[in-house]
Tab-separated table of C-alpha atoms and ligand atoms in Angstrom:
chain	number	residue	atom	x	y	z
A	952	UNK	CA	-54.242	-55.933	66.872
A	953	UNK	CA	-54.174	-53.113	69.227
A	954	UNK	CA	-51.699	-50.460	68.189
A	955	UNK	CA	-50.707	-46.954	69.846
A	956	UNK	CA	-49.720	-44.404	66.538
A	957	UNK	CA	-46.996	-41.520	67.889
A	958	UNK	CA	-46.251	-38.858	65.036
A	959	UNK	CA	-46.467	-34.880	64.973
A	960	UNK	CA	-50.128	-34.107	64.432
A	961	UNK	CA	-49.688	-31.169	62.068
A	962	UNK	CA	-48.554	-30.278	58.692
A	963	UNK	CA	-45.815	-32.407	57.178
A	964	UNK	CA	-45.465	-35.601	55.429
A	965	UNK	CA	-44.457	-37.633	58.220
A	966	UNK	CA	-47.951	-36.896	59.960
A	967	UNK	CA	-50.154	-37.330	57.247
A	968	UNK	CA	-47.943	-41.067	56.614
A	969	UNK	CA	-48.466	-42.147	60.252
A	970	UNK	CA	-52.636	-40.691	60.540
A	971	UNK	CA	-53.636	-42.611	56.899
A	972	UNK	CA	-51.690	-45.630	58.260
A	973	UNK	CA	-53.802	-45.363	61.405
A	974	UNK	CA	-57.250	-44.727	59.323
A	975	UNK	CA	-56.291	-47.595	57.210
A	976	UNK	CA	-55.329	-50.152	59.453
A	977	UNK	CA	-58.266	-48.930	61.149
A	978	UNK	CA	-60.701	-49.904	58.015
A	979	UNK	CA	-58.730	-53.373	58.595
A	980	UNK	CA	-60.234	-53.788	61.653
A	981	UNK	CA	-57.290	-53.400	63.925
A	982	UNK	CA	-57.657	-50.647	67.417
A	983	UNK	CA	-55.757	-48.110	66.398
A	984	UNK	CA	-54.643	-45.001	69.136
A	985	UNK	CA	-53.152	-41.767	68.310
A	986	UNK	CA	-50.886	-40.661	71.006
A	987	UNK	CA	-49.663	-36.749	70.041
A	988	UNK	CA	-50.086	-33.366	71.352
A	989	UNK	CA	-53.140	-32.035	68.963
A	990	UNK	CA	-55.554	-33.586	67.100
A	991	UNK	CA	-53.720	-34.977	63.948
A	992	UNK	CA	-54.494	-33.208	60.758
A	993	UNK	CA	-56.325	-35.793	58.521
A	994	UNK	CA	-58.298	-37.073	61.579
A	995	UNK	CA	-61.245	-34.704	60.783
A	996	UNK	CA	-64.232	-37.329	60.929
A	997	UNK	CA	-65.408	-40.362	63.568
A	998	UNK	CA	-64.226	-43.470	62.865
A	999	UNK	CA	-64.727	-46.596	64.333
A	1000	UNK	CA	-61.957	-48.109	65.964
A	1001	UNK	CA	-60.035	-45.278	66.212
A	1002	UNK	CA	-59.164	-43.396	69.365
A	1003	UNK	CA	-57.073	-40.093	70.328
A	1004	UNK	CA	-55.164	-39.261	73.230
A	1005	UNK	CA	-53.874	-36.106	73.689
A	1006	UNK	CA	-50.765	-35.552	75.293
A	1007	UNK	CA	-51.134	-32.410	78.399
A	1008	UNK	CA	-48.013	-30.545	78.761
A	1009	UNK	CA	-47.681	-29.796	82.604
A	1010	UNK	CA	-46.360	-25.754	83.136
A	1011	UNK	CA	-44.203	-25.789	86.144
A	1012	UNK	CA	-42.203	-22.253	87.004
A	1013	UNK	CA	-39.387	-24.677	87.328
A	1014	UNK	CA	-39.095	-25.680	83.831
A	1015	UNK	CA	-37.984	-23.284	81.387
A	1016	UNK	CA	-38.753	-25.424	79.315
A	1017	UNK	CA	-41.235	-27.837	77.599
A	1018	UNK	CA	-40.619	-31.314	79.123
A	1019	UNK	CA	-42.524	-33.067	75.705
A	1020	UNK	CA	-40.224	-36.267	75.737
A	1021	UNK	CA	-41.206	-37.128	78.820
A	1022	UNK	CA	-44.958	-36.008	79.128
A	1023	UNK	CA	-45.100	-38.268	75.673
A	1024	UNK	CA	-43.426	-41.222	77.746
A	1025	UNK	CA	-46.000	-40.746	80.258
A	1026	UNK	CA	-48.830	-40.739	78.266
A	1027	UNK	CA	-47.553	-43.681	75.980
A	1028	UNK	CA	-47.277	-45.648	79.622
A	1029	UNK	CA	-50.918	-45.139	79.874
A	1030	UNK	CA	-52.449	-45.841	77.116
A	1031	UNK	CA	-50.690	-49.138	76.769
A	1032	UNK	CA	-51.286	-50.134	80.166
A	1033	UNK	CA	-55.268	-49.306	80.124
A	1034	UNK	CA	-55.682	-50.170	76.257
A	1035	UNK	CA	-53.031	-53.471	76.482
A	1036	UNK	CA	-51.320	-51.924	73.264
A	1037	UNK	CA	-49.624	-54.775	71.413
A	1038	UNK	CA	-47.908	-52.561	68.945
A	1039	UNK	CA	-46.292	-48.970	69.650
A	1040	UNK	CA	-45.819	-47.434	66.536
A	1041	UNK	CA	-43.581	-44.251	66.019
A	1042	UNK	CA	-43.298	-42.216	63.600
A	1043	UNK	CA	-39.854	-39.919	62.995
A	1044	UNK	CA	-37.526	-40.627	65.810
A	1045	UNK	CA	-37.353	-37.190	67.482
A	1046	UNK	CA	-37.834	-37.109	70.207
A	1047	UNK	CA	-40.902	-39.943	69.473
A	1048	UNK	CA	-38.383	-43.634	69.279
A	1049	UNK	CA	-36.899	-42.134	72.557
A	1050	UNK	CA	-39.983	-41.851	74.660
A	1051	UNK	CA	-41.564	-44.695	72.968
A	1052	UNK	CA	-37.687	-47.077	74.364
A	1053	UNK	CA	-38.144	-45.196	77.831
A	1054	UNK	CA	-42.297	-46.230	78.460
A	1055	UNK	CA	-41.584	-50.051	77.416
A	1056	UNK	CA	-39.046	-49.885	79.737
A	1057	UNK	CA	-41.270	-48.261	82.204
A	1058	UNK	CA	-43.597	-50.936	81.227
A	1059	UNK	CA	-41.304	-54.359	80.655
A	1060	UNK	CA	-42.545	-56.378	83.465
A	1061	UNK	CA	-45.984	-55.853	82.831
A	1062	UNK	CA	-46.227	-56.073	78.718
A	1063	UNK	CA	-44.586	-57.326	75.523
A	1064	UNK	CA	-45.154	-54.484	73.666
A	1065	UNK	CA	-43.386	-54.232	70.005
A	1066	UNK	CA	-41.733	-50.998	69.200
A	1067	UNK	CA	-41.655	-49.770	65.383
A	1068	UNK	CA	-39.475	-46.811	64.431
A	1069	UNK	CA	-40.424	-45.276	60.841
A	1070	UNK	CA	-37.755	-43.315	59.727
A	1071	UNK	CA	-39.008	-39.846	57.192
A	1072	UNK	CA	-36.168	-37.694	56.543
A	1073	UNK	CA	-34.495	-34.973	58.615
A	1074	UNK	CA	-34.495	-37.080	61.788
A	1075	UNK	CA	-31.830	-39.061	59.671
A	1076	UNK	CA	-30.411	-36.960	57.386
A	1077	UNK	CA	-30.380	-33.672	59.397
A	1078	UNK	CA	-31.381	-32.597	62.762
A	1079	UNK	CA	-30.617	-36.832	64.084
A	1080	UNK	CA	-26.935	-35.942	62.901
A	1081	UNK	CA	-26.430	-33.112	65.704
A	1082	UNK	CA	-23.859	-34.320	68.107
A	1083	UNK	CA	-26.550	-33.831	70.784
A	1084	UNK	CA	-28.879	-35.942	69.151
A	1085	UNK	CA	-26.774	-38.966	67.298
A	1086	UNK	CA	-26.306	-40.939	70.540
A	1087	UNK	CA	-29.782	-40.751	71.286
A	1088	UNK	CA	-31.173	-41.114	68.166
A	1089	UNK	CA	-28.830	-44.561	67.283
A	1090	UNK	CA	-29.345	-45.560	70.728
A	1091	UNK	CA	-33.211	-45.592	70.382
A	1092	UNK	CA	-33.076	-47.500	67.009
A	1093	UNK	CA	-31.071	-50.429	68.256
A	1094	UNK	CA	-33.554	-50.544	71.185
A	1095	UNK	CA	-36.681	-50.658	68.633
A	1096	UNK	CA	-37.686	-54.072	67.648
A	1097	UNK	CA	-38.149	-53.080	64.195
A	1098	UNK	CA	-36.964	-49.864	62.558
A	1099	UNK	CA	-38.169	-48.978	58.886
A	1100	UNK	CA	-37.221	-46.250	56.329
A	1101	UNK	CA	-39.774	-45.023	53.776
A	1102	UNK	CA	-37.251	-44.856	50.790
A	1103	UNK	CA	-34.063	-47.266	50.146
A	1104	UNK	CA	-31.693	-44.272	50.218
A	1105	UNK	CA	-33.138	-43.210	54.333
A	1106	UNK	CA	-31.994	-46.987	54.901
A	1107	UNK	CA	-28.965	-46.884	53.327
A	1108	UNK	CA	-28.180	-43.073	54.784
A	1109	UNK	CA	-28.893	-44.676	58.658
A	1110	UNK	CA	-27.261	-47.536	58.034
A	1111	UNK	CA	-23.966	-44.885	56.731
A	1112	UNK	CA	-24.635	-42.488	59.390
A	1113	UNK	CA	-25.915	-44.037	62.461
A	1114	UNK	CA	-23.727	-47.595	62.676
A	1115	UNK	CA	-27.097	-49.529	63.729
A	1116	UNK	CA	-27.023	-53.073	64.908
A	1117	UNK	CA	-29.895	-54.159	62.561
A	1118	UNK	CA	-31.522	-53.653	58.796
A	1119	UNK	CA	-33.936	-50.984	58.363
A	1120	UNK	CA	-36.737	-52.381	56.509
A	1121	UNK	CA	-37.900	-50.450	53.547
A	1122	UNK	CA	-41.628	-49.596	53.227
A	1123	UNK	CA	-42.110	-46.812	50.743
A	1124	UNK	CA	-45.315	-44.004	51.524
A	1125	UNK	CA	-48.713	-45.177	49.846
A	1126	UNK	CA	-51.125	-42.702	49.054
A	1127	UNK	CA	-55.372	-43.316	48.154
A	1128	UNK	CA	-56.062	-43.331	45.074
A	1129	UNK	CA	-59.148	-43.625	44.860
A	1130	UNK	CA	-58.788	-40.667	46.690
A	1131	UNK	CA	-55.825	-39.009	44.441
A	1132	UNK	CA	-57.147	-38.917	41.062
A	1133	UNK	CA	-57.262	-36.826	38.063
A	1134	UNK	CA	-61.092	-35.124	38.409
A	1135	UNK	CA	-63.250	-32.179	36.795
A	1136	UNK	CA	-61.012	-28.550	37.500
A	1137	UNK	CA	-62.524	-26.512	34.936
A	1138	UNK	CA	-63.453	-23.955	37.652
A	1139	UNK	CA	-60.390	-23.956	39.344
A	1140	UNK	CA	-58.503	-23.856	35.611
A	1141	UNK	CA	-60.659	-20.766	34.692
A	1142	UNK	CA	-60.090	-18.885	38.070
A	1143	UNK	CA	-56.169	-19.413	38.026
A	1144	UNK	CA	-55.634	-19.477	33.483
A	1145	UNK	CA	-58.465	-17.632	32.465
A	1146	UNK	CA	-56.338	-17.432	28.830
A	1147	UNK	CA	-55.822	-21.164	28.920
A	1148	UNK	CA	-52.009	-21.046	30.036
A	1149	UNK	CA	-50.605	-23.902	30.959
A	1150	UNK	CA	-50.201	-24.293	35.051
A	1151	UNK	CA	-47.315	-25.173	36.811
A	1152	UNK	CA	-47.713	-26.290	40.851
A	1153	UNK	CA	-45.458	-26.682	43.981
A	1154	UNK	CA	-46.982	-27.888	47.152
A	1155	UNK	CA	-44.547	-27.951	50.290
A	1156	UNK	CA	-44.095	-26.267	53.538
A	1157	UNK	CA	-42.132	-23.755	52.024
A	1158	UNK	CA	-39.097	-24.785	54.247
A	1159	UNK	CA	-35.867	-23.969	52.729
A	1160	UNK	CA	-34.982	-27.394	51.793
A	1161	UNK	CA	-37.811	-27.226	49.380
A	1162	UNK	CA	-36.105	-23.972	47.269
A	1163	UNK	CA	-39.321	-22.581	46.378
A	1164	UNK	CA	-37.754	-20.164	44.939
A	1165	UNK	CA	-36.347	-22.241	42.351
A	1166	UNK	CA	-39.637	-22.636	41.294
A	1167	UNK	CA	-39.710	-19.058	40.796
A	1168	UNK	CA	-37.372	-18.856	38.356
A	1169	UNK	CA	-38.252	-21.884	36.452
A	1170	UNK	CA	-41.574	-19.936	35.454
A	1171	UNK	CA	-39.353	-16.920	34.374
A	1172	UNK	CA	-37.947	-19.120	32.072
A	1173	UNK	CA	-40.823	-21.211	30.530
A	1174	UNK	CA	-42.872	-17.267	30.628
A	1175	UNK	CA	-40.081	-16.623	27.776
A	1176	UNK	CA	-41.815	-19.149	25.548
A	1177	UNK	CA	-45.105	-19.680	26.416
A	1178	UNK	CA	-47.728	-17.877	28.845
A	1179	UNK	CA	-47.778	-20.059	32.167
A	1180	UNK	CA	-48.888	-20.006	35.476
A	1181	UNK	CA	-47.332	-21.062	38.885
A	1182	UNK	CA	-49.916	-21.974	41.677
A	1183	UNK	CA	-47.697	-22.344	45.294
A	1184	UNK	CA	-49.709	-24.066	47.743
A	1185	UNK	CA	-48.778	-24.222	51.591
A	1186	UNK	CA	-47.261	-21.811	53.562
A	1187	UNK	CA	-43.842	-21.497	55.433
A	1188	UNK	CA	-40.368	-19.206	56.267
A	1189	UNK	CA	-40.007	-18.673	52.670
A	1190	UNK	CA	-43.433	-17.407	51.295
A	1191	UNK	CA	-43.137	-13.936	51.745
A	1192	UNK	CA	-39.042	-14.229	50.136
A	1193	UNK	CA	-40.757	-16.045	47.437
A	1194	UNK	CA	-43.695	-12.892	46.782
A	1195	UNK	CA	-40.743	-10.818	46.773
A	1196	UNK	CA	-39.096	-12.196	44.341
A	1197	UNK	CA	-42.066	-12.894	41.822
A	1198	UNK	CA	-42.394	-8.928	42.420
A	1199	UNK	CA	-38.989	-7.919	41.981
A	1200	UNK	CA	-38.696	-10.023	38.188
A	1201	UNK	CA	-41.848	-8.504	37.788
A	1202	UNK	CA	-43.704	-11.933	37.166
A	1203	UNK	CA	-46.077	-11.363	40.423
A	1204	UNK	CA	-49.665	-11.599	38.362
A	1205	UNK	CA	-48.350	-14.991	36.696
A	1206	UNK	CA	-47.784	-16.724	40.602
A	1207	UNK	CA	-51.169	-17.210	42.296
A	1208	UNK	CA	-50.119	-18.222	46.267
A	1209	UNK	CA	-53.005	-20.473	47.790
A	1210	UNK	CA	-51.959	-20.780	50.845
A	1211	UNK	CA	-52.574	-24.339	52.862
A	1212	UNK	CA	-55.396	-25.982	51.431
A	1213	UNK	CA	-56.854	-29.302	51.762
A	1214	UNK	CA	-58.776	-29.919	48.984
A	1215	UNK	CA	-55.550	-31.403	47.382
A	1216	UNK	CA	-56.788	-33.645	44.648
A	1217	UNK	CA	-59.135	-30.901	43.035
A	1218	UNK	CA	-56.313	-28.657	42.602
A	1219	UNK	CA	-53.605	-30.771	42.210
A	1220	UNK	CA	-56.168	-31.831	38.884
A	1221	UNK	CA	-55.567	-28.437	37.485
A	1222	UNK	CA	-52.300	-28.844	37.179
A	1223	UNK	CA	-49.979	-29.375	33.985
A	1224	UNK	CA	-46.326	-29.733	35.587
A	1225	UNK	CA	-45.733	-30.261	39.092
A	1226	UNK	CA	-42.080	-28.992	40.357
A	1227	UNK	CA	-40.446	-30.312	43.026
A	1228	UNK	CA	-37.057	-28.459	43.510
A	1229	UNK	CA	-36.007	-29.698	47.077
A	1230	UNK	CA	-32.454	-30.113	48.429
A	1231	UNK	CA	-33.301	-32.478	51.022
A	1232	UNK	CA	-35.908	-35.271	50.305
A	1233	UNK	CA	-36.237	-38.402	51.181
A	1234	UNK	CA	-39.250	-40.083	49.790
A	1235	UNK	CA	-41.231	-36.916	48.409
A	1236	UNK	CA	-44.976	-37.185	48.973
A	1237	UNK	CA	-46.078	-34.008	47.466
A	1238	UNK	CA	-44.406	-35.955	44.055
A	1239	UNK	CA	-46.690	-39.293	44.644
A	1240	UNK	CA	-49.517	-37.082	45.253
A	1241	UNK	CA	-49.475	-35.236	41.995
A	1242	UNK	CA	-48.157	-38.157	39.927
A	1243	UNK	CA	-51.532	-39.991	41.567
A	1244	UNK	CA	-53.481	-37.195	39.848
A	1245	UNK	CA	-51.734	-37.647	36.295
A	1246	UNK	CA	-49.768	-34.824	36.854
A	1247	UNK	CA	-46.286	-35.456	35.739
A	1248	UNK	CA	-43.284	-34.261	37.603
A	1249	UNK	CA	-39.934	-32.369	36.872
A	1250	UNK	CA	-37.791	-32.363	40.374
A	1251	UNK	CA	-34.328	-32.603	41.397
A	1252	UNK	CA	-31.877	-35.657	41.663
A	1253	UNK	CA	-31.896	-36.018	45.661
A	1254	UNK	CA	-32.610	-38.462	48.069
A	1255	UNK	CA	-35.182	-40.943	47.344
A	1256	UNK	CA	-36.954	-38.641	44.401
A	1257	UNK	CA	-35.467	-41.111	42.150
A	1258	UNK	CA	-37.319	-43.999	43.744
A	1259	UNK	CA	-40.735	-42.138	43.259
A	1260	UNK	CA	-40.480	-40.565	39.750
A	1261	UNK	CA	-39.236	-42.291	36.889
A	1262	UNK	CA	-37.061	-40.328	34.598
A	1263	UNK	CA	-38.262	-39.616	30.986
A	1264	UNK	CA	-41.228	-41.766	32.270
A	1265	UNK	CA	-43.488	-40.180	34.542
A	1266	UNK	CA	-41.495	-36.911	34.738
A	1267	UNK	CA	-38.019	-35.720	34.295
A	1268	UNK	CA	-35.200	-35.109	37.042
A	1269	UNK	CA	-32.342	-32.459	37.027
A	1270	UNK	CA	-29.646	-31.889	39.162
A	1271	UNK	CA	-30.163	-29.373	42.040
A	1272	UNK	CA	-30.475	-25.950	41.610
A	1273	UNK	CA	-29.939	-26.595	37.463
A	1274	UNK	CA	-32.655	-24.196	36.557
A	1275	UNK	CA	-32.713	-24.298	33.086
A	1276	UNK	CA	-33.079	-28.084	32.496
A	1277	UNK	CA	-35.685	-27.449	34.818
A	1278	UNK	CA	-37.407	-24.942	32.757
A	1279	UNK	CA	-36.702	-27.047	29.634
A	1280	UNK	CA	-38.111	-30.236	30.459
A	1281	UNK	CA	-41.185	-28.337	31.569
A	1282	UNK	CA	-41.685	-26.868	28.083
A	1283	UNK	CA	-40.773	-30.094	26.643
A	1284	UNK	CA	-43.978	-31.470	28.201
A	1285	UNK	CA	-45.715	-28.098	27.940
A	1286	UNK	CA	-45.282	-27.867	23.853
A	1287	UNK	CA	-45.748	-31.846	23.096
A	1288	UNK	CA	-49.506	-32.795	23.823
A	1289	UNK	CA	-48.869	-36.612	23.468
A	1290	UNK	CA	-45.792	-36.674	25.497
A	1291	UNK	CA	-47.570	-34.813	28.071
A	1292	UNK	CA	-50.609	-38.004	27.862
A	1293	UNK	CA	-47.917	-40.589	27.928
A	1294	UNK	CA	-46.175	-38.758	30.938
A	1295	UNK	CA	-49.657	-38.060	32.889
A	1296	UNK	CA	-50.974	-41.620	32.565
A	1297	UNK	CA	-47.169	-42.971	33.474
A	1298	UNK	CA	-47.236	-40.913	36.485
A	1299	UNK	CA	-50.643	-41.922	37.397
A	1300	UNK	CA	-49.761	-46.037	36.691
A	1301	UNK	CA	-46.907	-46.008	38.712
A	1302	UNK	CA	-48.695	-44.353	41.657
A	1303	UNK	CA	-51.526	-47.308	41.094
A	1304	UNK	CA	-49.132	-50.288	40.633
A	1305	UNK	CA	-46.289	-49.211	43.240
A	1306	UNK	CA	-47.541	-46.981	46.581
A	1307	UNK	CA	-51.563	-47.980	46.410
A	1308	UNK	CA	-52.555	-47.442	49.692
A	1309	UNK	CA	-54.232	-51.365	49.637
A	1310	UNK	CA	-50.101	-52.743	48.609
A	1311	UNK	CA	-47.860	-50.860	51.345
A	1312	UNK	CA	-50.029	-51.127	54.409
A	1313	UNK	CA	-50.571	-55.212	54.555
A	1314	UNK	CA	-46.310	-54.454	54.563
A	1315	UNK	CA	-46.737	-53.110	57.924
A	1316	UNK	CA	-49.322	-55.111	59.050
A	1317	UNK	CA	-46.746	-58.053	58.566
A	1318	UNK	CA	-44.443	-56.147	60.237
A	1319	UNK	CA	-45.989	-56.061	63.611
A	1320	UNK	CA	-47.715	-60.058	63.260
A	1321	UNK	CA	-44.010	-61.258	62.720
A	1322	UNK	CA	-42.665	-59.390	66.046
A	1323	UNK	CA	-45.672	-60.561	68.067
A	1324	UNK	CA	-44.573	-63.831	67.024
A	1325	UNK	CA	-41.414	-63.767	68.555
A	1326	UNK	CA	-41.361	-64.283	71.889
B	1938	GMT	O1	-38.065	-35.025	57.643
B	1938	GMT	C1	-38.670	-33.946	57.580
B	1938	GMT	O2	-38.187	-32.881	57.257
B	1938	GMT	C2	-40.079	-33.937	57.979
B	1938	GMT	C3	-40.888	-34.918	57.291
B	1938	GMT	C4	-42.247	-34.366	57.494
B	1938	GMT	O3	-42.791	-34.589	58.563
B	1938	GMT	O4	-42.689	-33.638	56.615
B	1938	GMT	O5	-40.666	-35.063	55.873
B	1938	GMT	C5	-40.091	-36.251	55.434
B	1938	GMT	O6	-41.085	-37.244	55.466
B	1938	GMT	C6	-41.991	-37.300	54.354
B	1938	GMT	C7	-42.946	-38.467	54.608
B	1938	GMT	O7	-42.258	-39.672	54.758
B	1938	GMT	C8	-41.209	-37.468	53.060
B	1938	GMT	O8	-42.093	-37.539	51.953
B	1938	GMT	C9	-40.278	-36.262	52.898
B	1938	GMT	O9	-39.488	-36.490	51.738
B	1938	GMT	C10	-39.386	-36.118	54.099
B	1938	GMT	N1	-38.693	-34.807	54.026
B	1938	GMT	C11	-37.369	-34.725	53.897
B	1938	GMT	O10	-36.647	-35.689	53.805
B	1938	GMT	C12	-36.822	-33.339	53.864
């Protein structure tokens, strides 16, 4: 199949979702295009049958502002009229589902291109709820011949919120992990716990729906047992909020701040207890991720977390904001070594036996044969 892949290019979850979808169904064979405005993230070697496209915004005096929606339209017209696309896949429906509806009908004499809408989280549950957006936004999903949600709660919260026509079908993120595994850290171990204290991690885009903070205080608390160390990685509105406070409770030398980093699997193998504290998730990568590299989780009851992490299984999960339980299911892992085993390979078979990169993709790839089947 031919397939055009639409998604923001740069950090976030919804990115890196739609550019290993694209690199897999690549390895499948299948022509896969990239249609954004930079060079996506993850798309940092050649590949056969995979192809870029970068959308040019035009600068007029006239236009205050950026026109993206409709430079995006134009380029997707293009590419699917000089590639012959067969599938137009978009990923989170701002302002992508809307320019993707507008070039097919551009195009609808001249193709029978298939229009997939994947659904990620705030174009649902936040900024797709502003009155300016709503109409759009439900408009563009009826008009999309197949609209899917990564976690059975963003199906159920569209279906709630946005009154669609049809079902959104749920395919949950995959992850590599071959890729993600537990390896060799000892270097990064000895650089971040030279004592041999136990490390706790966060990895987000320190937005405030994450509450990175929270993470903050939940090594305050497990510092008052046990010596610890919190590694942040990413970067964001909140960072420099978050060195304040780590100064001001006088905990800064115990929170090392890495910045972004790539080199996720090495580090996330150094880590004990990976803390999600979020507000707003719904699927939670960063989770799978660490849970792919034995690293059990303690996060918060939102969204679909609960769909990723299984309670008293592969981690633990505490209401929002409940700092505490936080702290104490962390040193409930930290102080029991066997636990912590049982947890770490949990988290690690559920990553294997439920989001393997080689189970969720053939789900798409289904998808789109089933709509070019209709006619
Ligand atoms: O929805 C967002 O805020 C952005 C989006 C992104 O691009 O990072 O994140 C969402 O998509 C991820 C991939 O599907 C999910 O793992 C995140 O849970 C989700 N974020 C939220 O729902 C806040």
């Amino acid at each position: 199949m031919k397939i055009g892949i639409v998604c923001y290019p740069t950090y976030g979850g919804s990115g890196v979702v739609a550019t290993e979808l694209g690199i897999a169904l690549a390895k499948r064979g299948h022509e896969v295009h990239f249609i954004t405005y930079a060079q996506p993230m993850r798309l940092d070697r050649f590949q056969d049958n995979i192809f870029y496209h970068e959308v040019e915004q035009p600068n007029y005096p006239l236009f205050e502002f950026q026109l993206y929606s409709l430079a995006l339209a134009g380029k997707i017209v293009d590419v699917v009229r000089y590639e012959h696309l067969d599938i137009l896949h978009v990923h989170y429906a701002i302002p992508h589902a809307i320019s993707g509806y507008l070039a097919k009908q551009i195009l609808k004499d001249k193709t029978t291109l298939k229009l997939v809408t994947t659904l990620h989280g705030t174009d649902i549950t936040l900024i797709g709820l502003e009155p300016t957006f709503l109409p759009l936004v439900k408009f563009s999903l009826d008009q999309s011949d197949a609209v899917t949600a990564v976690s059975r709660f963003l199906a159920e919260k569209t279906k709630t919120g946005f009154m669609t026509k049809s079902e959104q079908i749920v395919i949950p993120n995959f992850i590599d992990t071959n890729v993600y595994h537990r390896m060799e850290c000892t270097n990064i171990r000895g650089q971040i716990a030279p004592n041999k204290e136990k490390i706790l991690m966060h990895v987000s885009n320190f937005r405030p729906v994450k509450r990175v903070l929270d993470t903050i205080y939940i090594l305050q608390e497990v510092l008052k047992i046990l010596p610890a160390k919190l590694v942040l990685v990413g970067d964001g509105p909140d960072r420099a909020e978050a060195e304040r406070l780590a100064r001001d409770l006088g905990i800064w030398e115990h929170v090392k701040f890495l910045g972004k980093q790539n080199a996720l699997p090495e580090i996330l193998s150094a880590a004990d207890v990976f803390l999600l504290t979020s507000q707003s998730e719904s699927f939670g990568l960063a989770a799978l991720e660490a849970m792919s590299c034995g690293v059990p989780v303690v996060a918060t009851n939102i969204g679909g977390i609960p769909e990723v992490i299984t309670h008293d299984e592969s981690g633990f999960i505490a209401e929002l904001g409940d700092i505490k339980r936080m702290a104490k299911y962390t040193l409930d892992l930290l102080t029991h070594p066997r636990k912590w085993q049982e947890f770490s390979n949990n988290a690690r078979k559920r990553a294997v036996d439920h989001f393997d990169t080689q189970l969720i993709v053939p789900m798409y790839e289904s998808l789109y044969q089933k709509l070019l089947e209709v006619e």
